[in-house]
Structures are given as C-alpha cells and as structure tokens.
Coordinates of C-alpha atoms in Angstrom, one line a residue:
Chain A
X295 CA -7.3 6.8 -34.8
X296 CA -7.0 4.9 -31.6
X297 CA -9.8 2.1 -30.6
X298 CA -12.8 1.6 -32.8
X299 CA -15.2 0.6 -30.5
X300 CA -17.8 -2.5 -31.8
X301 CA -20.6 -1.5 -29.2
X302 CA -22.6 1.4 -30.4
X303 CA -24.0 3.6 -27.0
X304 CA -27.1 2.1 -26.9
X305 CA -26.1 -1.5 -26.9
X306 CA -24.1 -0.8 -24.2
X307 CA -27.1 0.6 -22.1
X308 CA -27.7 -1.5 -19.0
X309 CA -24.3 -2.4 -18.1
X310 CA -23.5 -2.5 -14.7
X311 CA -20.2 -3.6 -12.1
X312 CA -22.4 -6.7 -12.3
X313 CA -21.1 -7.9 -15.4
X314 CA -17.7 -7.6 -14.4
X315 CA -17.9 -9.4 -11.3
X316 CA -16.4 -12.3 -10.9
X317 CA -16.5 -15.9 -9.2
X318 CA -13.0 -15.8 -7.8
X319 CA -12.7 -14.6 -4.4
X320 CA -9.4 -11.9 -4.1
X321 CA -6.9 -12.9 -1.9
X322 CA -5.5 -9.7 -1.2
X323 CA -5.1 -8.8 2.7
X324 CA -7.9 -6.6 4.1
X325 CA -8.1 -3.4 3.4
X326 CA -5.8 -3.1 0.7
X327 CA -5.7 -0.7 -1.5
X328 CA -6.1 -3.0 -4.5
X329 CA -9.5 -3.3 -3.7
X330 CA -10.4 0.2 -4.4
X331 CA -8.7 0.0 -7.9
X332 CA -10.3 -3.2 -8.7
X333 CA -13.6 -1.7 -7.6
X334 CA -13.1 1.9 -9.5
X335 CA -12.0 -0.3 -12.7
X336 CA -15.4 -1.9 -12.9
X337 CA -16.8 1.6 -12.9
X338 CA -14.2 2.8 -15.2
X339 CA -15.6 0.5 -18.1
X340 CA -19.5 1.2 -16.9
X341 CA -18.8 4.7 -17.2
X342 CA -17.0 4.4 -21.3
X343 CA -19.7 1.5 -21.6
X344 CA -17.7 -1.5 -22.3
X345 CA -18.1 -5.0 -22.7
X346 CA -16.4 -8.0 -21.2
X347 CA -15.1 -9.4 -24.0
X348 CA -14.2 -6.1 -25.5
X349 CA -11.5 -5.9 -22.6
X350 CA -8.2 -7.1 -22.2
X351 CA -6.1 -6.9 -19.4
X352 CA -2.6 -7.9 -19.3
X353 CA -0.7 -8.1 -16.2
X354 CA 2.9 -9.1 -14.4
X355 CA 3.3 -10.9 -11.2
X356 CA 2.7 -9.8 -8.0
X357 CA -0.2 -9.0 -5.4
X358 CA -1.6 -5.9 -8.3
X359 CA -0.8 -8.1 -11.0
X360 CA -3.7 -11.3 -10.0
X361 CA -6.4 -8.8 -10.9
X362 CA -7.5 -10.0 -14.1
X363 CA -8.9 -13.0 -12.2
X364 CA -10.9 -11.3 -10.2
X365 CA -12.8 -9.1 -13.2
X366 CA -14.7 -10.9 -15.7
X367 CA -12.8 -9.5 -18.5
X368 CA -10.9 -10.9 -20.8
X369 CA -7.1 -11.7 -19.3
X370 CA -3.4 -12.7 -20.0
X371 CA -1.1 -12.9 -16.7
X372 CA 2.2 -13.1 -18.1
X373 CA 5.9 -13.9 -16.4
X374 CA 7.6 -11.0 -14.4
X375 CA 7.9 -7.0 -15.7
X376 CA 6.7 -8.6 -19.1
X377 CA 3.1 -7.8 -19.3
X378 CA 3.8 -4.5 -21.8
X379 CA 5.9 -6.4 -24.2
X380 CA 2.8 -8.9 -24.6
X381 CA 0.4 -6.2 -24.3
X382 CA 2.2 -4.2 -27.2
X383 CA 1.3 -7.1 -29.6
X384 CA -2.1 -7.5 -28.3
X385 CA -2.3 -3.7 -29.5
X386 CA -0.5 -4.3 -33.0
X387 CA -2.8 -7.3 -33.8
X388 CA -6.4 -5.9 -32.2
X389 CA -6.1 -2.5 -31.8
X390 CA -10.5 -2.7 -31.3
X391 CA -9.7 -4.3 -27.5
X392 CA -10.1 -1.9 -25.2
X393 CA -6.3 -2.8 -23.8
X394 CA -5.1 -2.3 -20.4
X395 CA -1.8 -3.3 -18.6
X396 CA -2.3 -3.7 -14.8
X397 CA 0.7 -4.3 -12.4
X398 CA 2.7 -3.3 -9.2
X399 CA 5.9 -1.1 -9.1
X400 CA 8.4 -3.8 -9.0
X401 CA 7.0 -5.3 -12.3
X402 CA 6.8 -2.1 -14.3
X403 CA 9.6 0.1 -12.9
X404 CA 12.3 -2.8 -11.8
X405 CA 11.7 -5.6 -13.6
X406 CA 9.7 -4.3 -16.3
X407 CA 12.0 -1.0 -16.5
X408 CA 13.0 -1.8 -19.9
X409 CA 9.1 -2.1 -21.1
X410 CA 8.2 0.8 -19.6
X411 CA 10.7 3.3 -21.6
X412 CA 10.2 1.8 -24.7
X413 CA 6.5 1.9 -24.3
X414 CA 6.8 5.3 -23.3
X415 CA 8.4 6.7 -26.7
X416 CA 7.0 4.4 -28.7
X417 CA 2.9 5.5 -27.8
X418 CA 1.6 2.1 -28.3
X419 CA -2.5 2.4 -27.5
X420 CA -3.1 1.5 -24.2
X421 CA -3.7 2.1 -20.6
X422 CA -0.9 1.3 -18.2
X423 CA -1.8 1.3 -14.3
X424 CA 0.5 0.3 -11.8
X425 CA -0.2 -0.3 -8.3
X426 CA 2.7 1.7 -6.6
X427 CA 2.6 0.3 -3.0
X428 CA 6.1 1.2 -3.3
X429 CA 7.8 -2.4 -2.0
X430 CA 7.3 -5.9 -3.0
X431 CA 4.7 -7.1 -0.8
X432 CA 3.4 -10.5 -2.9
X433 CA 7.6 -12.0 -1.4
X434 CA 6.3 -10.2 2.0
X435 CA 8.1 -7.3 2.3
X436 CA 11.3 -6.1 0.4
X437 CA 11.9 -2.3 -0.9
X438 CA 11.3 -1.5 -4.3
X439 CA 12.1 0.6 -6.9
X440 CA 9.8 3.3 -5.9
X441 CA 10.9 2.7 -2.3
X442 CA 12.3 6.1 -0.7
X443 CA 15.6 6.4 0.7
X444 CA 16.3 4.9 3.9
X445 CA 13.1 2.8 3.9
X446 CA 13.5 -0.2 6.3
X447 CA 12.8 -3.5 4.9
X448 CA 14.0 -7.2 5.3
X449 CA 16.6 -6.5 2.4
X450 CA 17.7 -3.2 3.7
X451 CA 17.9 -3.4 7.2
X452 CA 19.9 -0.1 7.4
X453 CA 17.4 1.6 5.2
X454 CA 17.1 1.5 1.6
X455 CA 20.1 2.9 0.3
X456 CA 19.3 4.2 -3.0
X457 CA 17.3 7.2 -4.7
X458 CA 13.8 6.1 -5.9
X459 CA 12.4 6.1 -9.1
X460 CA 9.6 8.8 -9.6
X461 CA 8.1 7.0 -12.8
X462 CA 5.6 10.2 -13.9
X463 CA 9.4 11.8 -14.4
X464 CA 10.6 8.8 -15.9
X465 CA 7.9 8.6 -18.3
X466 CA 8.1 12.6 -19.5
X467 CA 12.0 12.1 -20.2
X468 CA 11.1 9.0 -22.2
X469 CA 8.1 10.8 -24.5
X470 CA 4.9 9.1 -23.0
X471 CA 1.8 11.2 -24.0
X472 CA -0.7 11.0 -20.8
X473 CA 0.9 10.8 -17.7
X474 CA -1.4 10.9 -14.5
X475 CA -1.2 9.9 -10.7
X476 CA -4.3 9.2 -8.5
X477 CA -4.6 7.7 -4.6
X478 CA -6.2 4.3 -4.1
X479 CA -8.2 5.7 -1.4
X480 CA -9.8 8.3 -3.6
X481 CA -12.6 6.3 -5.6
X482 CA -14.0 8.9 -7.6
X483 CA -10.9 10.6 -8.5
X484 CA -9.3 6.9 -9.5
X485 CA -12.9 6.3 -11.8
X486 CA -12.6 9.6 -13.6
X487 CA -9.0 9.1 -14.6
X488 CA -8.7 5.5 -15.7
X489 CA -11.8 6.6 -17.9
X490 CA -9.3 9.9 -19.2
X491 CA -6.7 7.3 -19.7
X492 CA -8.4 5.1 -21.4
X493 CA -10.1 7.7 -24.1
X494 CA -6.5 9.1 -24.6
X495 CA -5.4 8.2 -27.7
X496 CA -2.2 6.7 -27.0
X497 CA 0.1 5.4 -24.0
X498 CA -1.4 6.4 -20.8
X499 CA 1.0 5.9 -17.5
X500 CA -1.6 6.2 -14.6
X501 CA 0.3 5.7 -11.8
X502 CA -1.7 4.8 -8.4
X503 CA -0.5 5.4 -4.8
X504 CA -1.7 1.8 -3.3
X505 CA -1.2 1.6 0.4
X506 CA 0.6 -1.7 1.4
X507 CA -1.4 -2.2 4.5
X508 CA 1.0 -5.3 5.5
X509 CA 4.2 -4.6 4.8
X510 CA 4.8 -0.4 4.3
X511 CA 4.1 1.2 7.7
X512 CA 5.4 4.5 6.2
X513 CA 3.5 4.7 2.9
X514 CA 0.3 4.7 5.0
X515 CA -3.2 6.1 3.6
X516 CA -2.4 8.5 6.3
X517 CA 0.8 9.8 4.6
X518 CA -0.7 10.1 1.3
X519 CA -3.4 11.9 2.1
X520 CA -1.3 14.8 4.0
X521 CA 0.6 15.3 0.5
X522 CA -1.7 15.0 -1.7
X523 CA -2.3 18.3 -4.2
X524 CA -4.9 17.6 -6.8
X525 CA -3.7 19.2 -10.0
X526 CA -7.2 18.6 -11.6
X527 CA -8.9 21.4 -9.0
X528 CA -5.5 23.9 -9.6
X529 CA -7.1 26.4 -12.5
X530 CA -3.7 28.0 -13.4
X531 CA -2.7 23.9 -14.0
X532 CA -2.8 23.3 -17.9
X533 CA -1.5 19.7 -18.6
X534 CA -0.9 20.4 -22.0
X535 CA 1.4 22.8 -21.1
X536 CA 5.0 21.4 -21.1
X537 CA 6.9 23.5 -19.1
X538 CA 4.6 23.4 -16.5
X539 CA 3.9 19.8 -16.5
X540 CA 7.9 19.1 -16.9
X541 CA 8.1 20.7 -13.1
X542 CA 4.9 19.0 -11.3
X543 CA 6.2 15.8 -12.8
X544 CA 9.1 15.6 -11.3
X545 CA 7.6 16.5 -7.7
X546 CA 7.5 14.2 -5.3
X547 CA 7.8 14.2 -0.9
X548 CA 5.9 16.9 1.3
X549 CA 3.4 17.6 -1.6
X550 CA 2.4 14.9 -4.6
X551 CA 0.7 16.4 -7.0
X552 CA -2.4 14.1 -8.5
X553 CA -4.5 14.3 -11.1
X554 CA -3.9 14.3 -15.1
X555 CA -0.1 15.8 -14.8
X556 CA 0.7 15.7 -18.8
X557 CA -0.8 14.9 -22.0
X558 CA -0.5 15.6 -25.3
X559 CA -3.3 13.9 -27.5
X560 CA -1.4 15.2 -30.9
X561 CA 1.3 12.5 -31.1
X562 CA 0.7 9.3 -33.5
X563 CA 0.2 6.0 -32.1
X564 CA 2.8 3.5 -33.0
X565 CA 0.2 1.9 -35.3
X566 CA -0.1 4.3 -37.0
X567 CA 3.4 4.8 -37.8
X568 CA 4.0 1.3 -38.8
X569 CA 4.2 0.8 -42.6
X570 CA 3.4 -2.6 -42.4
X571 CA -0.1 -2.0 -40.7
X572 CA -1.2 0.6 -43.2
X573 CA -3.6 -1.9 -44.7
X574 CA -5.0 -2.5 -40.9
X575 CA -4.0 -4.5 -38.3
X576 CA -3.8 -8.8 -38.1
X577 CA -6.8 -9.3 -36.4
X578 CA -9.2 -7.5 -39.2
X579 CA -7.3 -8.7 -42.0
X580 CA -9.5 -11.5 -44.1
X581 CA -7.8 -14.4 -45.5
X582 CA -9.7 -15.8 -48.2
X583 CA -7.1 -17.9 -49.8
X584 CA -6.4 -20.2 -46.9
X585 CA -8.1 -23.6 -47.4
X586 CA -8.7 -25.6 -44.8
X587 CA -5.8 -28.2 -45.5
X588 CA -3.0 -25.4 -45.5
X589 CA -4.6 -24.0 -42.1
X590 CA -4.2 -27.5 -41.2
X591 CA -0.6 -27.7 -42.7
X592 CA 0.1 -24.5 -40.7
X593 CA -1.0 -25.3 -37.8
X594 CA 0.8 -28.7 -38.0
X595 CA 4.1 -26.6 -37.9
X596 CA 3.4 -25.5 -34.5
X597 CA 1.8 -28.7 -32.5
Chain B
X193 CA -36.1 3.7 20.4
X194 CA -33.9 5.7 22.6
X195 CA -31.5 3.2 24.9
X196 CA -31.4 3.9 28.4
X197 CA -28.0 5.6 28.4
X198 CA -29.0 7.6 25.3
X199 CA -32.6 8.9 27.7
X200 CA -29.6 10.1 30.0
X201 CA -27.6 11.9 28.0
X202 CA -30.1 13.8 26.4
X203 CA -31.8 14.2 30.0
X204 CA -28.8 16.8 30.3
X205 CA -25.9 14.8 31.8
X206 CA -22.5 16.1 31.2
X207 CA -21.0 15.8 27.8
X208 CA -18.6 12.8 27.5
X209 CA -14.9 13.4 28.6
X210 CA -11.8 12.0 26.2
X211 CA -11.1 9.8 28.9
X212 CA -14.4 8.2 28.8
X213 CA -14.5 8.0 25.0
X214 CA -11.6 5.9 24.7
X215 CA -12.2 3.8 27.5
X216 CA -15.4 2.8 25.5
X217 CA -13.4 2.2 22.8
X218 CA -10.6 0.3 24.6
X219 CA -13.6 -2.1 26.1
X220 CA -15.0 -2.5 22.9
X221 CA -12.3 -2.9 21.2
X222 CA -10.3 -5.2 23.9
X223 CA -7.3 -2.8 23.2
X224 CA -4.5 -2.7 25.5
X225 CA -4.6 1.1 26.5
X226 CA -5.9 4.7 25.5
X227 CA -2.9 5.5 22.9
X228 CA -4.6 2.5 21.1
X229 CA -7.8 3.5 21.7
X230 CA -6.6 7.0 20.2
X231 CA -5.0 5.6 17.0
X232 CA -7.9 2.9 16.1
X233 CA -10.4 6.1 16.4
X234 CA -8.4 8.3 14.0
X235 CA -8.4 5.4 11.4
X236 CA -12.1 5.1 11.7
X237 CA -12.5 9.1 11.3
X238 CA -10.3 9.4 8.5
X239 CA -12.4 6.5 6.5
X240 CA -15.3 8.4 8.2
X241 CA -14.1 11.7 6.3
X242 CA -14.0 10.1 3.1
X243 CA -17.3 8.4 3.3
X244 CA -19.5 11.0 4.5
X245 CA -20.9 14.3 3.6
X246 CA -19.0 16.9 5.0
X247 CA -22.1 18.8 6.9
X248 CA -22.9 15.8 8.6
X249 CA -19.8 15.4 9.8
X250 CA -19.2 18.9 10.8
X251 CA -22.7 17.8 13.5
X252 CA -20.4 14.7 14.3
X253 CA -17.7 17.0 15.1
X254 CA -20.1 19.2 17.5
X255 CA -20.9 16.2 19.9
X256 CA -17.8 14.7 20.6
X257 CA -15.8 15.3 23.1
X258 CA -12.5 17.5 22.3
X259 CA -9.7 14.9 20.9
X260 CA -12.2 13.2 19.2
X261 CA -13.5 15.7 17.8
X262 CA -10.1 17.5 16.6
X263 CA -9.1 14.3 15.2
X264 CA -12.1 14.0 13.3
X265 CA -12.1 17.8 12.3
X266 CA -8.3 17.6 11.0
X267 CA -9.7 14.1 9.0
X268 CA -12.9 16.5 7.4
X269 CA -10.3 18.8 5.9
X270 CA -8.2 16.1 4.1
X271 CA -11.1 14.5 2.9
X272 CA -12.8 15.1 -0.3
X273 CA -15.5 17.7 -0.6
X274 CA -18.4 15.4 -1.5
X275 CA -18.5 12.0 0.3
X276 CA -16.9 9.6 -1.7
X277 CA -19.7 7.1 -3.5
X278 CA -17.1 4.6 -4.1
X279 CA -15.7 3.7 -0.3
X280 CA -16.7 0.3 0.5
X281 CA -16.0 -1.6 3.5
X282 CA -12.3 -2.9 2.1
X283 CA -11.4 0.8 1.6
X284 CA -13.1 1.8 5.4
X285 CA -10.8 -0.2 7.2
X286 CA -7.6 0.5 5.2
X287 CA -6.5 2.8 7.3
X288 CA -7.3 0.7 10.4
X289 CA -5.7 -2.3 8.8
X290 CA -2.5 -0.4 7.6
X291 CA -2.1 0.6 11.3
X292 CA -2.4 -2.7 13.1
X293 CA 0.1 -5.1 13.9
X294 CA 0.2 -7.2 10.4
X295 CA 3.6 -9.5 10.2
X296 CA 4.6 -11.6 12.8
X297 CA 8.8 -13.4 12.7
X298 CA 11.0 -13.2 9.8
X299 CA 9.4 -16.4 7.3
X300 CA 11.6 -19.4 7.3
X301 CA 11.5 -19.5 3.7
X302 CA 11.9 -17.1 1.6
X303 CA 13.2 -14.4 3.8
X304 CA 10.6 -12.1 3.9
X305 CA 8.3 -11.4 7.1
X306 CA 5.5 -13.8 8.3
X307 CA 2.0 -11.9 7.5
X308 CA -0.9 -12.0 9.7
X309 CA -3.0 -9.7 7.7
X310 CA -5.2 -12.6 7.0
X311 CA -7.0 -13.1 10.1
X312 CA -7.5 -9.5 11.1
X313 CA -10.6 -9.1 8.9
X314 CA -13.0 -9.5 12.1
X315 CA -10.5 -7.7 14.4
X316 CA -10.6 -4.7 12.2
X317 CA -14.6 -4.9 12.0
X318 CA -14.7 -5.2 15.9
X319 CA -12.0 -2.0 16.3
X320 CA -14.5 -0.1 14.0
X321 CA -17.4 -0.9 15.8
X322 CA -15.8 -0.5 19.2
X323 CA -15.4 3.8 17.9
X324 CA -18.9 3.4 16.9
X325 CA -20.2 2.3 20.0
X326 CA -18.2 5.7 21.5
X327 CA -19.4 8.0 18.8
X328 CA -23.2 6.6 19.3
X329 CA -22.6 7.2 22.5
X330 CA -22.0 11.0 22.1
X331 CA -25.1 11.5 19.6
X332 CA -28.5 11.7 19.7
X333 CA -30.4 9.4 17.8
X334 CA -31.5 11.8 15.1
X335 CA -27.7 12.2 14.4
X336 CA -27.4 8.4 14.8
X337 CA -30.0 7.8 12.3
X338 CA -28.5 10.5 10.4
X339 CA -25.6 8.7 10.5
X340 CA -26.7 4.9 9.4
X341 CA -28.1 6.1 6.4
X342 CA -25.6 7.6 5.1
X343 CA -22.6 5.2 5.9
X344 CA -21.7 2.5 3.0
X345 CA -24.1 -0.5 3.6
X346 CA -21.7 -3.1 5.0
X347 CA -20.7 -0.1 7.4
X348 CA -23.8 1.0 8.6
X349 CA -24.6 -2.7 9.4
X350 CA -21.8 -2.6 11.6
X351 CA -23.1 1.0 13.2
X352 CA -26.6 -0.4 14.1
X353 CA -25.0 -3.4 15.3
X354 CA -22.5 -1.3 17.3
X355 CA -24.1 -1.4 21.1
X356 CA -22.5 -0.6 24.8
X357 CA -22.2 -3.8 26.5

C-alpha cells in the first residue's frame, strides 16, 4: 500500500537541504512566505530521507507554483489549475515517486476547482500543498477564491463581493482522507506536517496560510498569528474523530485552527481500486516482447 | 569591548524613554516619524519572538523601555514555545516587508498594481538594524552577546553590524 520507497534507511544517511538546493535564484519578493515553504520542504524530504530523483513535484502557475525550479527535484510545471490532473497520472503510472502537487489558491481552488474535488473523493497518493496567500499576486493583486468578503483589490474596488471558499471544508464534503492547515511563518510546524502528509497513505490536502507581503495588507503574518489555534497541542482533539473534525474544518475567522484537522488512513487509494492496475502499475511493468523495430514503429506514430 | 555609550549606561544613567527609543530607530531607519518607528519595531519583535528562545527574550523584555517592551511581551506570547530553528532571514523580515509600502500606481498593462517589493530588500535589512541599534542600546553587552548568538546567522550579522551613528 501506498509508495514503495527504492532507498533503504541507510542509503539515505547523509542527506542534507544541500542536495536539494538549487542553481536558480527565486524571484519571489522579499520576505514572502514562499520562502519558508520552500525551505521547510527541503527539510521535509531530509527528515522521510528522500532522494532527488525519487521526487516529483507537479505544479500550476502562479508565484507558489515556480517552486519546482528552485528545488533540485524532479519537476513538471503544467498550464493553469491543471497540475492534479497531470499529477494523478504521474501516480497511476509510478506510484514509487514520492509525488507532490505544489500551487497557490487560485490554481487549486478557482481554476483547478474541478481537480481538487475529484482528487478529493477519488484518494489518488499524493501530497497536495497550496500556498493560500489568499489573492492572485503573480497578475499583481486581484482577490481570490479564498479571498474574504469585502476584501479590496484592483477587481473589487468595493470589496470582494462574494463568500470565500474554506478548502479544508471543501475537501471533508468531497471525501479527502488527510486534511491539514499549517502557517508559513511557522517552520517547524510546516516540516512536521508535509512529512505527516506525505507518509499518509492517500490524498493529503495541506493547506498553508502564505502571507502575500505585496499585495494582501489584511492577510498579514500579523493577522494569522492572532488566530491561530494549534489543533496538534489541543489533547481532547482526535483527528480521526469525524464529528469533531467535521466542526474544526469548517472554522475559519477570529480563530483558525491548524495542525492535522482530519485523517482517516483506512480508505483505499484509487490504485488500489483500479482493476486494470491489479497486475501493478505502467512504470514496473516489463515488456519483453517489444523489439526494437516496433518501439521504433511506435514511436514513429507519435513524432 | 564596551562602546562608550554602553560604559554610560551601565555607569547608572537613566533607563531609556519610548521617546528616545524610537527616535533611534527613526534615525537609523531614516523613517518619517515615531508611528513608523513604532510599527517597523513591532515587525522586528514579532520575527524576534519566533526566532528566539523565549527566556532570553523574557531578559530582552526587562531592558527596554515600556512600549517596546509590551510590544515585544504581546509578540513572546504568540510565538512558539521553543525558538523556531527554521526562521531565516526571508522569514525575519516578512513581517517587516508585509507592512511597508510595496505597490506603487495601478500597472498600465494588465491592470493590476505596480510592485515595488523588489527593491526593498536593503530597506528592510536597514529598518531591522535601525531596532537593533535601539535594542543594543538598552542592553548590556552580556545580553548583547547573549543575543548574537542566538539570532539566525544572516541576522545576527546584521545585529553586530548594527551601531549608533
């Protein structure tokens, strides 16, 4: 069930951030909060010991979504809100890479909306954080679907006029089976749950709270810290309970609860449910009967 | 080495008003008046808070003068318990950044606002160090020393560098 990882523990002994650094400079304003969940990502695969090239990280458009060139991992930017429809066959065909989608709100909630609730119900393996800056800031400024009411931007002058999207509610209606929130200026707390994420066996939705420092005066670092509860120090909080977790999901304002909010480890991936993978998936399937002209012949087809 | 003004404060000279707090940081950080002085230094606590370990800034607390020192206090108590290993100097001056001025006009192009974030990398460095030069003011040098070790290296490069001009 879930990822079979290649690297035994103590190949993966030594491993630092420095093997995921890479060349390319981020072009991300300063102090954004993108930083910290670039930084905590590194860390993230330190901590579970994996490789570069046992990585793959899928991601949208937007400020969030140029990540996977600045981590020396292996990377797949696709077109807007698509990145989970690519990264579902990435799962299908290799479910041994350890598979991560990374993008903003716009391009998982609003563009991507679709994805996301069929990813949701469907529990294909892999790890979905979103930078939730809450407007689009890579077009400079315009609200988003996470955007609160009556949040003033350059296409809603008069505030924004709708109700927001709280995705971690989103995400229980539509069956995911991990469903978490941490703070972009909380490191350690962002390290410790990509890594639960990422060793739940199944869809993970970690949503991150990622300060805009440009363009969202109101989402400050400063605001989310005065709400934030920590579910993960709240003993009487079980997230496998799902009456409980159906409430803190849905909470959102003067207190934002953080932390692991749901999970249920119990539910079948959708590999596992597919008849068609029963004898294993694409990518470890052998073919021994394909000679060298008929690859040719194949690949002809396609060039 | 003690500095001269550092000799004079621990030679029992009054502790440091408000007033004279901020006007170190307004100099230092060539801001246009105290209320700025005021907001730059709560950003610089609040990264302060996350970054350091919570005793140590309880002894920060003690030495400044009351605003300060409230601010920071309020800051201590959002924080996290432990100092958080992972702050580097991107996630210090978040909170300076995300209060500065950062867009200029609406953009002629694609109707979204004109971003100056870019350049404010060294004005954010110089607003942090201007609070620095005001809390290094207020300590002694064993809480100064204290203090540089245990800030994030790019950070406590900018801490020693931090001097009254």
């Amino acid at each position: 069930m879930g990822v079979e990882r290649r690297a035994k523990k103590g190949e993966a002994n030594g491993l630092t951030v420095r093997a995921f650094h890479s060349p390319v400079r981020p072009t991300w304003c300063p102090g954004c909060g993108d930083f910290g969940i670039l930084s905590a990502l590194k860390k993230a695969f330190v901590e579970l010991e994996r490789h570069p090239h046992e990585i793959m990280i899928v991601s949208g458009i937007g400020c969030g979504s140029k990540l996977p060139d600045y981590i020396h991992a292996n990377g797949f930017m696709t077109i807007h809100g698509r990145p989970l429809a690519v990264a579902t066959g990435i799962a299908l065909a290799n479910p041994d890479l350890e598979l991560l989608v990374v993008n903003g709100d716009g391009d998982a909630y609003g563009i991507g909306g679709n994805h996301f609730l069929h990813t949701c119900r469907r529990n294909i393996k892999l790890t979905h954080i979103v930078e939730n800056n809450q407007i689009y800031a890579l077009t400079k400024g315009q609200y988003s679907p996470t955007s609160d009411q009556g949040f003033q931007t350059t296409t809603s002058p008069d505030g924004a006029p709708e109700q927001p999207i709280n995705p971690t509610h989103v995400a229980f209606a539509a069956g995911a089976t991990f469903i978490a929130r941490t703070f972009a200026g909380d490191p350690n707390h962002m390290v410790a749950t990509f890594v639960a994420g990422m060793r739940h066996p199944g869809y993970a939705l970690i949503d991150v709270l990622q300060p805009c420092v440009t363009f969202n005066k109101v989402n400050t670092y400063d605001w989310y810290r005065e709400r934030l509860a920590y579910m993960d120090a709240d003993d009487g909080y079980d997230p496998r309970d799902r009456v409980q977790a159906g409430e803190i999901v849905q909470e959102w304002g003067q207190r934002i609860p953080v932390g692991i909010l749901y999970r249920n480890d119990e539910i079948p991936t959708y590999s596992e449910r597919v008849p068609a993978l029963k004898h294993g998936p694409p990518a470890r399937i052998a073919l021994p009967h394909l000679e060298v002209a008929t690859f040719d012949e194949l690949k002809g087809a396609f060039v | 080495m003690l500095q001269r003004w550092q000799q004079e404060l621990a030679a029992g000279q009054e502790p440091m008003s408000d007033q004279a707090f901020y006007r170190l940081v307004r100099r230092h950080g060539r801001l246009a008046g105290e209320d700025e002085a005021r907001s730059v230094t709560r950003q610089v606590f609040a990264s302060l808070a996350a970054g350091l370990d919570e005793r140590l800034v309880g002894r920060l607390v003690r030495c400044l003068p009351p605003t300060p020192a409230a601010d920071l206090d309020h800051h201590r108590r959002l924080g996290p318990a432990a100092p958080d290993t992972g702050l580097d100097r991107e996630l210090f001056i978040g909170p300076l950044v995300n209060a500065m001025d950062t867009v200029g006009r609406y953009d002629e192009t694609l109707g979204g606002m004109d971003l100056v974030t870019a350049y404010l990398d060294d004005d954010a460095a110089m607003r942090t160090q201007a609070v620095f030069v005001a809390v290094k003011a207020c300590c002694g040098a064993a809480l100064v020393a204290d203090l540089h070790e245990a800030l994030p290296p790019e950070i406590a490069d900018w801490f020693r560098e931090a001097r009254r001009s």
